[in-house]
N, CA and C atoms as an extended XYZ file, in Angstrom:
507
Properties=species:S:1:pos:R:3:atomname:S:1:resname:S:1:resid:I:1 pbc="F F F"
N        51.360     -150.261        2.104 N   MET     1
C        51.367     -149.088        1.262 CA  MET     1
C        52.622     -149.119        0.386 C   MET     1
N        52.491     -148.544       -0.837 N   PRO     2
C        53.615     -148.586       -1.772 CA  PRO     2
C        54.682     -147.561       -1.408 C   PRO     2
N        55.881     -147.806       -1.894 N   SER     3
C        56.970     -146.835       -1.720 CA  SER     3
C        56.883     -145.800       -2.841 C   SER     3
N        57.625     -144.727       -2.674 N   GLN     4
C        57.634     -143.703       -3.734 CA  GLN     4
C        58.207     -144.280       -5.017 C   GLN     4
N        59.173     -145.172       -4.907 N   ARG     5
C        59.757     -145.802       -6.108 CA  ARG     5
C        58.699     -146.615       -6.840 C   ARG     5
N        57.888     -147.350       -6.094 N   GLU     6
C        56.831     -148.161       -6.714 CA  GLU     6
C        55.774     -147.258       -7.367 C   GLU     6
N        55.438     -146.174       -6.686 N   ILE     7
C        54.451     -145.231       -7.248 CA  ILE     7
C        55.001     -144.621       -8.534 C   ILE     7
N        56.268     -144.214       -8.514 N   ALA     8
C        56.891     -143.614       -9.698 CA  ALA     8
C        56.898     -144.596      -10.854 C   ALA     8
N        57.246     -145.849      -10.592 N   GLN     9
C        57.244     -146.862      -11.661 CA  GLN     9
C        55.831     -147.099      -12.176 C   GLN     9
N        54.879     -147.138      -11.267 N   HIS    10
C        53.490     -147.378      -11.644 CA  HIS    10
C        52.944     -146.255      -12.536 C   HIS    10
N        53.353     -145.000      -12.231 N   LEU    11
C        52.875     -143.846      -13.008 CA  LEU    11
C        53.819     -143.497      -14.149 C   LEU    11
N        54.881     -144.262      -14.324 N   ASP    12
C        55.854     -144.084      -15.403 CA  ASP    12
C        56.510     -142.699      -15.349 C   ASP    12
N        57.135     -142.419      -14.181 N   MET    13
C        57.825     -141.139      -14.019 CA  MET    13
C        58.990     -141.315      -13.058 C   MET    13
N        59.821     -140.290      -12.981 N   SER    14
C        60.957     -140.343      -12.062 CA  SER    14
C        60.465     -140.184      -10.622 C   SER    14
N        61.318     -140.598       -9.682 N   GLU    15
C        60.952     -140.452       -8.274 CA  GLU    15
C        60.807     -138.981       -7.901 C   GLU    15
N        61.688     -138.160       -8.424 N   ARG    16
C        61.621     -136.722       -8.138 CA  ARG    16
C        60.301     -136.146       -8.648 C   ARG    16
N        59.930     -136.473       -9.870 N   ASN    17
C        58.662     -136.006      -10.436 CA  ASN    17
C        57.489     -136.561       -9.634 C   ASN    17
N        57.626     -137.790       -9.201 N   CYS    18
C        56.568     -138.424       -8.413 CA  CYS    18
C        56.344     -137.661       -7.112 C   CYS    18
N        57.408     -137.260       -6.426 N   ARG    19
C        57.273     -136.484       -5.195 CA  ARG    19
C        56.529     -135.171       -5.469 C   ARG    19
N        56.888     -134.495       -6.575 N   ASP    20
C        56.220     -133.236       -6.925 CA  ASP    20
C        54.746     -133.453       -7.234 C   ASP    20
N        54.435     -134.509       -7.964 N   VAL    21
C        53.047     -134.807       -8.324 CA  VAL    21
C        52.233     -135.115       -7.074 C   VAL    21
N        52.768     -135.947       -6.201 N   LEU    22
C        52.052     -136.286       -4.976 CA  LEU    22
C        51.809     -135.047       -4.126 C   LEU    22
N        52.798     -134.189       -4.078 N   LYS    23
C        52.652     -132.948       -3.314 CA  LYS    23
C        51.564     -132.064       -3.921 C   LYS    23
N        51.566     -131.910       -5.258 N   SER    24
C        50.558     -131.061       -5.908 CA  SER    24
C        49.150     -131.640       -5.791 C   SER    24
N        49.057     -132.978       -5.669 N   LEU    25
C        47.757     -133.622       -5.509 CA  LEU    25
C        47.316     -133.671       -4.047 C   LEU    25
N        48.195     -133.235       -3.152 N   ASN    26
C        47.918     -133.303       -1.710 CA  ASN    26
C        47.600     -134.725       -1.258 C   ASN    26
N        48.416     -135.647       -1.738 N   ILE    27
C        48.230     -137.057       -1.387 CA  ILE    27
C        49.326     -137.473       -0.414 C   ILE    27
N        48.905     -138.120        0.676 N   ASP    28
C        49.861     -138.718        1.609 CA  ASP    28
C        50.121     -140.136        1.109 C   ASP    28
N        51.240     -140.340        0.465 N   TRP    29
C        51.540     -141.617       -0.176 CA  TRP    29
C        51.704     -142.752        0.831 C   TRP    29
N        51.942     -142.379        2.106 N   THR    30
C        52.104     -143.425        3.120 CA  THR    30
C        50.765     -143.995        3.555 C   THR    30
N        49.664     -143.330        3.202 N   GLU    31
C        48.336     -143.788        3.603 CA  GLU    31
C        47.432     -144.116        2.421 C   GLU    31
N        47.927     -143.977        1.190 N   SER    32
C        47.095     -144.194        0.004 CA  SER    32
C        47.546     -145.428       -0.755 C   SER    32
N        46.597     -146.050       -1.424 N   THR    33
C        46.921     -147.208       -2.259 CA  THR    33
C        47.350     -146.739       -3.640 C   THR    33
N        47.949     -147.647       -4.398 N   LEU    34
C        48.330     -147.326       -5.782 CA  LEU    34
C        47.109     -146.946       -6.612 C   LEU    34
N        45.997     -147.629       -6.378 N   ASP    35
C        44.769     -147.333       -7.126 CA  ASP    35
C        44.275     -145.907       -6.824 C   ASP    35
N        44.292     -145.491       -5.568 N   GLU    36
C        43.849     -144.151       -5.184 CA  GLU    36
C        44.767     -143.079       -5.787 C   GLU    36
N        46.053     -143.352       -5.737 N   ILE    37
C        47.028     -142.400       -6.284 CA  ILE    37
C        46.859     -142.290       -7.799 C   ILE    37
N        46.739     -143.437       -8.477 N   ARG    38
C        46.570     -143.437       -9.938 CA  ARG    38
C        45.290     -142.700      -10.341 C   ARG    38
N        44.196     -142.954       -9.624 N   THR    39
C        42.918     -142.294       -9.924 CA  THR    39
C        43.027     -140.777       -9.746 C   THR    39
N        43.649     -140.339       -8.649 N   ALA    40
C        43.821     -138.902       -8.419 CA  ALA    40
C        44.694     -138.280       -9.501 C   ALA    40
N        45.754     -139.003       -9.897 N   TYR    41
C        46.661     -138.503      -10.943 CA  TYR    41
C        45.944     -138.383      -12.284 C   TYR    41
N        45.166     -139.366      -12.638 N   ILE    42
C        44.423     -139.346      -13.910 CA  ILE    42
C        43.391     -138.218      -13.913 C   ILE    42
N        42.689     -138.059      -12.809 N   ARG    43
C        41.699     -136.984      -12.734 CA  ARG    43
C        42.351     -135.609      -12.854 C   ARG    43
N        43.533     -135.455      -12.219 N   ASP    44
C        44.271     -134.195      -12.326 CA  ASP    44
C        44.681     -133.939      -13.775 C   ASP    44
N        45.160     -134.976      -14.452 N   LEU    45
C        45.538     -134.829      -15.866 CA  LEU    45
C        44.337     -134.447      -16.722 C   LEU    45
N        43.186     -135.047      -16.447 N   ARG    46
C        41.966     -134.713      -17.198 CA  ARG    46
C        41.563     -133.253      -16.987 C   ARG    46
N        41.626     -132.789      -15.742 N   GLU    47
C        41.296     -131.394      -15.432 CA  GLU    47
C        42.222     -130.447      -16.180 C   GLU    47
N        43.504     -130.780      -16.171 N   LYS    48
C        44.462     -129.920      -16.875 CA  LYS    48
C        44.214     -129.935      -18.371 C   LYS    48
N        43.915     -131.087      -18.920 N   ALA    49
C        43.654     -131.196      -20.360 CA  ALA    49
C        42.391     -130.434      -20.744 C   ALA    49
N        41.425     -130.370      -19.833 N   ALA    50
C        40.171     -129.659      -20.114 CA  ALA    50
C        40.301     -128.164      -19.856 C   ALA    50
N        41.473     -127.738      -19.404 N   GLY    51
C        41.687     -126.312      -19.167 CA  GLY    51
C        41.178     -125.830      -17.833 C   GLY    51
N        40.941     -126.772      -16.905 N   ARG    52
C        40.404     -126.376      -15.604 CA  ARG    52
C        41.413     -126.536      -14.479 C   ARG    52
N        42.596     -126.974      -14.765 N   GLY    53
C        43.563     -127.214      -13.697 CA  GLY    53
C        44.932     -126.708      -14.082 C   GLY    53
N        45.864     -126.856      -13.215 N   GLY    54
C        47.236     -126.462      -13.506 CA  GLY    54
C        47.563     -125.099      -12.937 C   GLY    54
N        48.832     -124.816      -12.842 N   SER    55
C        49.283     -123.585      -12.207 CA  SER    55
C        49.076     -122.352      -13.080 C   SER    55
N        49.009     -122.522      -14.380 N   GLN    56
C        48.891     -121.376      -15.278 CA  GLN    56
C        47.458     -121.099      -15.717 C   GLN    56
N        46.511     -121.906      -15.254 N   VAL    57
C        45.129     -121.771      -15.716 CA  VAL    57
C        44.531     -120.424      -15.342 C   VAL    57
N        44.750     -119.977      -14.111 N   GLU    58
C        44.188     -118.685      -13.708 CA  GLU    58
C        44.761     -117.554      -14.545 C   GLU    58
N        46.076     -117.605      -14.801 N   LEU    59
C        46.695     -116.573      -15.643 CA  LEU    59
C        46.150     -116.632      -17.061 C   LEU    59
N        45.991     -117.846      -17.574 N   LEU    60
C        45.452     -118.005      -18.928 CA  LEU    60
C        44.022     -117.494      -19.008 C   LEU    60
N        43.216     -117.811      -18.010 N   ASN    61
C        41.825     -117.323      -17.997 CA  ASN    61
C        41.771     -115.804      -17.892 C   ASN    61
N        42.634     -115.222      -17.064 N   ALA    62
C        42.675     -113.761      -16.945 CA  ALA    62
C        43.074     -113.131      -18.279 C   ALA    62
N        44.045     -113.743      -18.963 N   ALA    63
C        44.474     -113.228      -20.266 CA  ALA    63
C        43.340     -113.327      -21.286 C   ALA    63
N        42.599     -114.424      -21.247 N   ARG    64
C        41.464     -114.588      -22.170 CA  ARG    64
C        40.376     -113.546      -21.892 C   ARG    64
N        40.107     -113.315      -20.619 N   ILE    65
C        39.096     -112.318      -20.251 CA  ILE    65
C        39.539     -110.936      -20.706 C   ILE    65
N        40.804     -110.613      -20.462 N   GLU    66
C        41.315     -109.306      -20.882 CA  GLU    66
C        41.241     -109.163      -22.401 C   GLU    66
N        41.612     -110.215      -23.117 N   GLU    67
C        41.551     -110.173      -24.577 CA  GLU    67
C        40.115     -109.970      -25.058 C   GLU    67
N        39.171     -110.664      -24.430 N   SER    68
C        37.759     -110.502      -24.799 CA  SER    68
C        37.267     -109.094      -24.499 C   SER    68
N        37.701     -108.535      -23.375 N   THR    69
C        37.295     -107.181      -22.999 CA  THR    69
C        37.815     -106.166      -24.006 C   THR    69
N        39.087     -106.316      -24.373 N   VAL    70
C        39.684     -105.397      -25.353 CA  VAL    70
C        38.989     -105.544      -26.705 C   VAL    70
N        38.731     -106.777      -27.102 N   LYS    71
C        38.071     -107.031      -28.389 CA  LYS    71
C        36.675     -106.405      -28.399 C   LYS    71
N        35.954     -106.530      -27.279 N   ALA    72
C        34.604     -105.933      -27.193 CA  ALA    72
C        34.687     -104.410      -27.238 C   ALA    72
N        35.647     -103.828      -26.526 N   ALA    73
C        35.802     -102.367      -26.524 CA  ALA    73
C        36.145     -101.862      -27.921 C   ALA    73
N        37.037     -102.553      -28.605 N   ASN    74
C        37.382     -102.158      -29.968 CA  ASN    74
C        36.189     -102.308      -30.905 C   ASN    74
N        35.386     -103.331      -30.663 N   GLY    75
C        34.167     -103.500      -31.458 CA  GLY    75
C        33.190     -102.354      -31.254 C   GLY    75
N        33.051     -101.914      -30.002 N   ARG    76
C        32.162     -100.774      -29.724 CA  ARG    76
C        32.686      -99.514      -30.386 C   ARG    76
N        34.006      -99.318      -30.332 N   LEU    77
C        34.591      -98.145      -30.992 CA  LEU    77
C        34.331      -98.181      -32.494 C   LEU    77
N        34.561      -99.343      -33.108 N   ALA    78
C        34.327      -99.475      -34.552 CA  ALA    78
C        32.858      -99.222      -34.880 C   ALA    78
N        31.970      -99.733      -34.048 N   TYR    79
C        30.540      -99.542      -34.250 CA  TYR    79
C        30.180      -98.058      -34.189 C   TYR    79
N        30.656      -97.367      -33.157 N   HIS    80
C        30.348      -95.934      -33.027 CA  HIS    80
C        31.032      -95.112      -34.124 C   HIS    80
N        32.175      -95.571      -34.575 N   GLU    81
C        32.843      -94.876      -35.680 CA  GLU    81
C        31.993      -94.970      -36.947 C   GLU    81
N        31.434      -96.157      -37.213 N   LYS    82
C        30.556      -96.330      -38.373 CA  LYS    82
C        29.311      -95.464      -38.267 C   LYS    82
N        28.777      -95.356      -37.036 N   LEU    83
C        27.573      -94.546      -36.830 CA  LEU    83
C        27.871      -93.048      -36.858 C   LEU    83
N        29.143      -92.717      -36.688 N   GLY    84
C        29.525      -91.312      -36.645 CA  GLY    84
C        29.214      -90.664      -35.309 C   GLY    84
N        29.181      -91.476      -34.249 N   THR    85
C        28.838      -90.942      -32.931 CA  THR    85
C        30.051      -90.716      -32.034 C   THR    85
N        31.243      -90.944      -32.543 N   LEU    86
C        32.441      -90.639      -31.763 CA  LEU    86
C        32.686      -89.135      -31.796 C   LEU    86
N        33.089      -88.577      -30.678 N   VAL    87
C        33.343      -87.138      -30.594 CA  VAL    87
C        34.844      -86.934      -30.388 C   VAL    87
N        35.496      -86.213      -31.293 N   PRO    88
C        36.924      -85.932      -31.096 CA  PRO    88
C        37.146      -85.132      -29.808 C   PRO    88
N        38.264      -85.367      -29.144 N   THR    89
C        38.525      -84.687      -27.871 CA  THR    89
C        38.549      -83.172      -28.033 C   THR    89
N        39.044      -82.679      -29.147 N   ALA    90
C        39.079      -81.224      -29.356 CA  ALA    90
C        37.658      -80.661      -29.387 C   ALA    90
N        36.750      -81.380      -30.025 N   ASP    91
C        35.356      -80.935      -30.071 CA  ASP    91
C        34.705      -80.986      -28.686 C   ASP    91
N        34.996      -82.049      -27.941 N   ALA    92
C        34.439      -82.169      -26.594 CA  ALA    92
C        34.986      -81.072      -25.690 C   ALA    92
N        36.282      -80.788      -25.818 N   THR    93
C        36.906      -79.730      -25.028 CA  THR    93
C        36.265      -78.382      -25.349 C   THR    93
N        36.061      -78.107      -26.626 N   PHE    94
C        35.421      -76.855      -27.043 CA  PHE    94
C        33.992      -76.785      -26.502 C   PHE    94
N        33.269      -77.905      -26.569 N   ALA    95
C        31.880      -77.916      -26.093 CA  ALA    95
C        31.818      -77.624      -24.593 C   ALA    95
N        32.723      -78.186      -23.822 N   LEU    96
C        32.748      -77.907      -22.378 CA  LEU    96
C        33.028      -76.429      -22.106 C   LEU    96
N        34.013      -75.900      -22.800 N   SER    97
C        34.373      -74.498      -22.609 CA  SER    97
C        33.226      -73.588      -23.042 C   SER    97
N        32.610      -73.907      -24.173 N   ASP    98
C        31.501      -73.110      -24.681 CA  ASP    98
C        30.311      -73.163      -23.715 C   ASP    98
N        30.017      -74.353      -23.185 N   TRP    99
C        28.931      -74.481      -22.216 CA  TRP    99
C        29.227      -73.640      -20.971 C   TRP    99
N        30.452      -73.706      -20.467 N   ALA   100
C        30.802      -72.946      -19.266 CA  ALA   100
C        30.642      -71.449      -19.516 C   ALA   100
N        31.056      -70.992      -20.688 N   SER   101
C        30.916      -69.564      -21.008 CA  SER   101
C        29.444      -69.161      -21.044 C   SER   101
N        28.619      -69.971      -21.700 N   PHE   102
C        27.187      -69.695      -21.776 CA  PHE   102
C        26.569      -69.703      -20.376 C   PHE   102
N        26.885      -70.742      -19.584 N   ALA   103
C        26.327      -70.846      -18.241 CA  ALA   103
C        26.736      -69.645      -17.392 C   ALA   103
N        27.975      -69.230      -17.515 N   ASN   104
C        28.457      -68.091      -16.730 CA  ASN   104
C        27.737      -66.795      -17.110 C   ASN   104
N        27.507      -66.606      -18.403 N   ARG   105
C        26.764      -65.409      -18.828 CA  ARG   105
C        25.333      -65.451      -18.277 C   ARG   105
N        24.723      -66.624      -18.293 N   GLU   106
C        23.367      -66.767      -17.765 CA  GLU   106
C        23.331      -66.521      -16.263 C   GLU   106
N        24.322      -67.022      -15.550 N   TYR   107
C        24.383      -66.777      -14.104 CA  TYR   107
C        24.524      -65.285      -13.814 C   TYR   107
N        25.419      -64.623      -14.552 N   GLN   108
C        25.607      -63.177      -14.342 CA  GLN   108
C        24.310      -62.427      -14.623 C   GLN   108
N        23.661      -62.780      -15.717 N   SER   109
C        22.404      -62.132      -16.076 CA  SER   109
C        21.345      -62.404      -15.013 C   SER   109
N        21.299      -63.629      -14.521 N   GLY   110
C        20.329      -63.987      -13.484 CA  GLY   110
C        20.568      -63.224      -12.192 C   GLY   110
N        21.838      -63.089      -11.810 N   PHE   111
C        22.153      -62.306      -10.611 CA  PHE   111
C        21.700      -60.852      -10.783 C   PHE   111
N        21.982      -60.290      -11.942 N   GLU   112
C        21.609      -58.893      -12.180 CA  GLU   112
C        20.092      -58.727      -12.146 C   GLU   112
N        19.354      -59.643      -12.763 N   LYS   113
C        17.893      -59.562      -12.735 CA  LYS   113
C        17.362      -59.708      -11.311 C   LYS   113
N        17.975      -60.590      -10.536 N   LEU   114
C        17.559      -60.779       -9.153 CA  LEU   114
C        17.799      -59.502       -8.336 C   LEU   114
N        18.938      -58.875       -8.529 N   ILE   115
C        19.254      -57.629       -7.825 CA  ILE   115
C        18.228      -56.550       -8.179 C   ILE   115
N        17.940      -56.412       -9.479 N   GLN   116
C        16.978      -55.394       -9.913 CA  GLN   116
C        15.591      -55.661       -9.326 C   GLN   116
N        15.154      -56.911       -9.317 N   GLU   117
C        13.840      -57.250       -8.759 CA  GLU   117
C        13.790      -56.930       -7.266 C   GLU   117
N        14.864      -57.275       -6.551 N   LEU   118
C        14.897      -56.990       -5.118 CA  LEU   118
C        14.900      -55.482       -4.853 C   LEU   118
N        15.698      -54.756       -5.608 N   GLU   119
C        15.762      -53.297       -5.421 CA  GLU   119
C        14.411      -52.655       -5.723 C   GLU   119
N        13.766      -53.059       -6.829 N   ASN   120
C        12.477      -52.473       -7.194 CA  ASN   120
C        11.365      -52.895       -6.234 C   ASN   120
N        11.365      -54.158       -5.856 N   GLY   121
C        10.288      -54.654       -4.993 CA  GLY   121
C        10.419      -54.187       -3.560 C   GLY   121
N        11.621      -54.127       -3.051 N   LEU   122
C        11.824      -53.760       -1.643 CA  LEU   122
C        12.213      -52.303       -1.465 C   LEU   122
N        12.414      -51.618       -2.563 N   LYS   123
C        12.816      -50.202       -2.541 CA  LYS   123
C        14.084      -50.022       -1.704 C   LYS   123
N        15.071      -50.888       -2.010 N   VAL   124
C        16.366      -50.802       -1.329 CA  VAL   124
C        17.463      -50.740       -2.383 C   VAL   124
N        18.637      -50.398       -1.925 N   SER   125
C        19.804      -50.378       -2.799 CA  SER   125
C        20.739      -51.510       -2.348 C   SER   125
N        21.085      -52.369       -3.267 N   ILE   126
C        21.945      -53.514       -2.938 CA  ILE   126
C        23.361      -53.217       -3.392 C   ILE   126
N        24.308      -53.467       -2.517 N   GLU   127
C        25.730      -53.243       -2.791 CA  GLU   127
C        26.194      -54.245       -3.852 C   GLU   127
N        26.549      -53.725       -5.022 N   ARG   128
C        26.951      -54.560       -6.149 CA  ARG   128
C        28.291      -55.277       -5.903 C   ARG   128
N        29.184      -54.698       -5.145 N   THR   129
C        30.509      -55.309       -4.958 CA  THR   129
C        30.406      -56.621       -4.190 C   THR   129
N        29.520      -56.696       -3.207 N   THR   130
C        29.332      -57.945       -2.454 CA  THR   130
C        28.752      -59.025       -3.355 C   THR   130
N        27.731      -58.658       -4.108 N   VAL   131
C        27.110      -59.614       -5.031 CA  VAL   131
C        28.117      -60.052       -6.085 C   VAL   131
N        28.869      -59.081       -6.617 N   ALA   132
C        29.858      -59.401       -7.653 CA  ALA   132
C        30.925      -60.348       -7.125 C   ALA   132
N        31.356      -60.134       -5.878 N   ARG   133
C        32.396      -60.996       -5.293 CA  ARG   133
C        31.904      -62.446       -5.215 C   ARG   133
N        30.679      -62.630       -4.767 N   ILE   134
C        30.110      -63.976       -4.646 CA  ILE   134
C        29.868      -64.592       -6.022 C   ILE   134
N        29.256      -63.823       -6.910 N   ALA   135
C        28.945      -64.331       -8.247 CA  ALA   135
C        30.219      -64.647       -9.023 C   ALA   135
N        31.202      -63.756       -8.969 N   GLU   136
C        32.436      -63.975       -9.728 CA  GLU   136
C        33.196      -65.188       -9.218 C   GLU   136
N        33.142      -65.440       -7.924 N   SER   137
C        33.788      -66.624       -7.361 CA  SER   137
C        33.148      -67.897       -7.921 C   SER   137
N        31.826      -67.916       -7.953 N   THR   138
C        31.096      -69.069       -8.487 CA  THR   138
C        31.390      -69.254       -9.973 C   THR   138
N        31.329      -68.173      -10.707 N   ILE   139
C        31.567      -68.213      -12.152 CA  ILE   139
C        32.997      -68.656      -12.450 C   ILE   139
N        33.923      -68.188      -11.676 N   SER   140
C        35.330      -68.558      -11.856 CA  SER   140
C        35.529      -70.055      -11.643 C   SER   140
N        34.876      -70.625      -10.614 N   ARG   141
C        35.012      -72.064      -10.352 CA  ARG   141
C        34.410      -72.882      -11.491 C   ARG   141
N        33.303      -72.440      -12.019 N   ILE   142
C        32.664      -73.162      -13.124 CA  ILE   142
C        33.583      -73.151      -14.347 C   ILE   142
N        34.105      -71.987      -14.682 N   GLY   143
C        35.018      -71.892      -15.825 CA  GLY   143
C        36.286      -72.702      -15.602 C   GLY   143
N        36.817      -72.645      -14.385 N   GLY   144
C        38.031      -73.405      -14.070 CA  GLY   144
C        37.816      -74.895      -14.174 C   GLY   144
N        36.662      -75.358      -13.709 N   TYR   145
C        36.378      -76.790      -13.789 CA  TYR   145
C        36.207      -77.232      -15.244 C   TYR   145
N        35.550      -76.435      -16.048 N   ALA   146
C        35.404      -76.767      -17.470 CA  ALA   146
C        36.774      -76.828      -18.148 C   ALA   146
N        37.656      -75.875      -17.822 N   ASP   147
C        39.013      -75.901      -18.392 CA  ASP   147
C        39.759      -77.155      -17.960 C   ASP   147
N        39.623      -77.522      -16.687 N   LYS   148
C        40.305      -78.714      -16.175 CA  LYS   148
C        39.815      -79.976      -16.905 C   LYS   148
N        38.505      -80.076      -17.087 N   LEU   149
C        37.964      -81.222      -17.822 CA  LEU   149
C        38.477      -81.247      -19.258 C   LEU   149
N        38.525      -80.076      -19.870 N   GLY   150
C        39.026      -79.997      -21.244 CA  GLY   150
C        40.473      -80.441      -21.341 C   GLY   150
N        41.305      -80.035      -20.387 N   ARG   151
C        42.717      -80.455      -20.401 CA  ARG   151
C        42.840      -81.954      -20.207 C   ARG   151
N        42.009      -82.493      -19.331 N   ARG   152
C        42.046      -83.950      -19.116 CA  ARG   152
C        41.631      -84.711      -20.355 C   ARG   152
N        40.599      -84.204      -21.025 N   LEU   153
C        40.172      -84.858      -22.266 CA  LEU   153
C        41.262      -84.785      -23.325 C   LEU   153
N        41.845      -83.624      -23.468 N   ALA   154
C        42.879      -83.429      -24.487 CA  ALA   154
C        44.119      -84.251      -24.167 C   ALA   154
N        44.473      -84.336      -22.875 N   GLY   155
C        45.649      -85.109      -22.475 CA  GLY   155
C        45.366      -86.588      -22.452 C   GLY   155
N        44.156      -86.940      -22.047 N   GLY   156
C        43.744      -88.330      -22.037 CA  GLY   156
C        44.434      -89.197      -21.009 C   GLY   156
N        45.302      -88.609      -20.159 N   SER   157
C        46.062      -89.449      -19.247 CA  SER   157
C        45.360      -89.672      -17.920 C   SER   157
N        44.432      -88.809      -17.554 N   GLN   158
C        43.759      -88.944      -16.267 CA  GLN   158
C        42.281      -89.181      -16.484 C   GLN   158
N        41.702      -89.936      -15.565 N   ALA   159
C        40.269      -90.147      -15.621 CA  ALA   159
C        39.565      -88.879      -15.161 C   ALA   159
N        38.418      -88.616      -15.724 N   ILE   160
C        37.654      -87.422      -15.371 CA  ILE   160
C        36.846      -87.723      -14.117 C   ILE   160
N        36.927      -86.838      -13.127 N   GLN   161
C        36.166      -86.985      -11.895 CA  GLN   161
C        34.876      -86.202      -12.032 C   GLN   161
N        33.875      -86.629      -11.276 N   SER   162
C        32.632      -85.877      -11.313 CA  SER   162
C        32.814      -84.561      -10.579 C   SER   162
N        31.992      -83.590      -10.913 N   ALA   163
C        32.089      -82.274      -10.291 CA  ALA   163
C        31.814      -82.352       -8.803 C   ALA   163
N        31.015      -83.311       -8.381 N   ALA   164
C        30.676      -83.442       -6.958 CA  ALA   164
C        31.889      -83.832       -6.129 C   ALA   164
N        32.825      -84.596       -6.702 N   THR   165
C        33.990      -85.039       -5.942 CA  THR   165
C        35.180      -84.129       -6.120 C   THR   165
N        35.091      -83.182       -7.039 N   ASP   166
C        36.215      -82.293       -7.286 CA  ASP   166
C        36.212      -81.148       -6.283 C   ASP   166
N        37.377      -80.749       -5.827 N   SER   167
C        37.458      -79.623       -4.889 CA  SER   167
C        37.432      -78.312       -5.660 C   SER   167
N        37.063      -77.251       -4.983 N   ASP   168
C        37.021      -75.945       -5.623 CA  ASP   168
C        38.401      -75.543       -6.073 C   ASP   168
N        38.480      -74.934       -7.268 N   SER   169
C        39.772      -74.519       -7.803 CA  SER   169
C        40.134      -73.165       -7.294 C   SER   169
């Protein structure tokens, strides 16, 4: 078997570089021939030249993927801007608040109609304060959640959570 000096001369490099190369190739130089070492070295160089090897390849590939992702996202934004389908955050915030107000009025009206139907149909009197306490609590949570979503949209710093995962305010 060749010595490290012979391997280094054969591959035209310093002994120190040769030790590093052999280590990176996972070659036991005491059990390999010069031909095996040269073949492994050439194949490693080919892989690196083709962009499939080396210590920085994973970082480079991640950077390329990130760049492609950003480029695609910017393309989608430009596309929607041309179509006029982008919604300014102020408009979205207003729409959420307006929807919550409308929904709350409908809930209140629905509760009142339900109370009247029950009173007329069953000939009973229903305590309005109990119903109001329950209804107002529900309405308050709906309005609070809409406000929270609006603030998040306007601030843009936090991701919006679904209503199912959000705790009561």
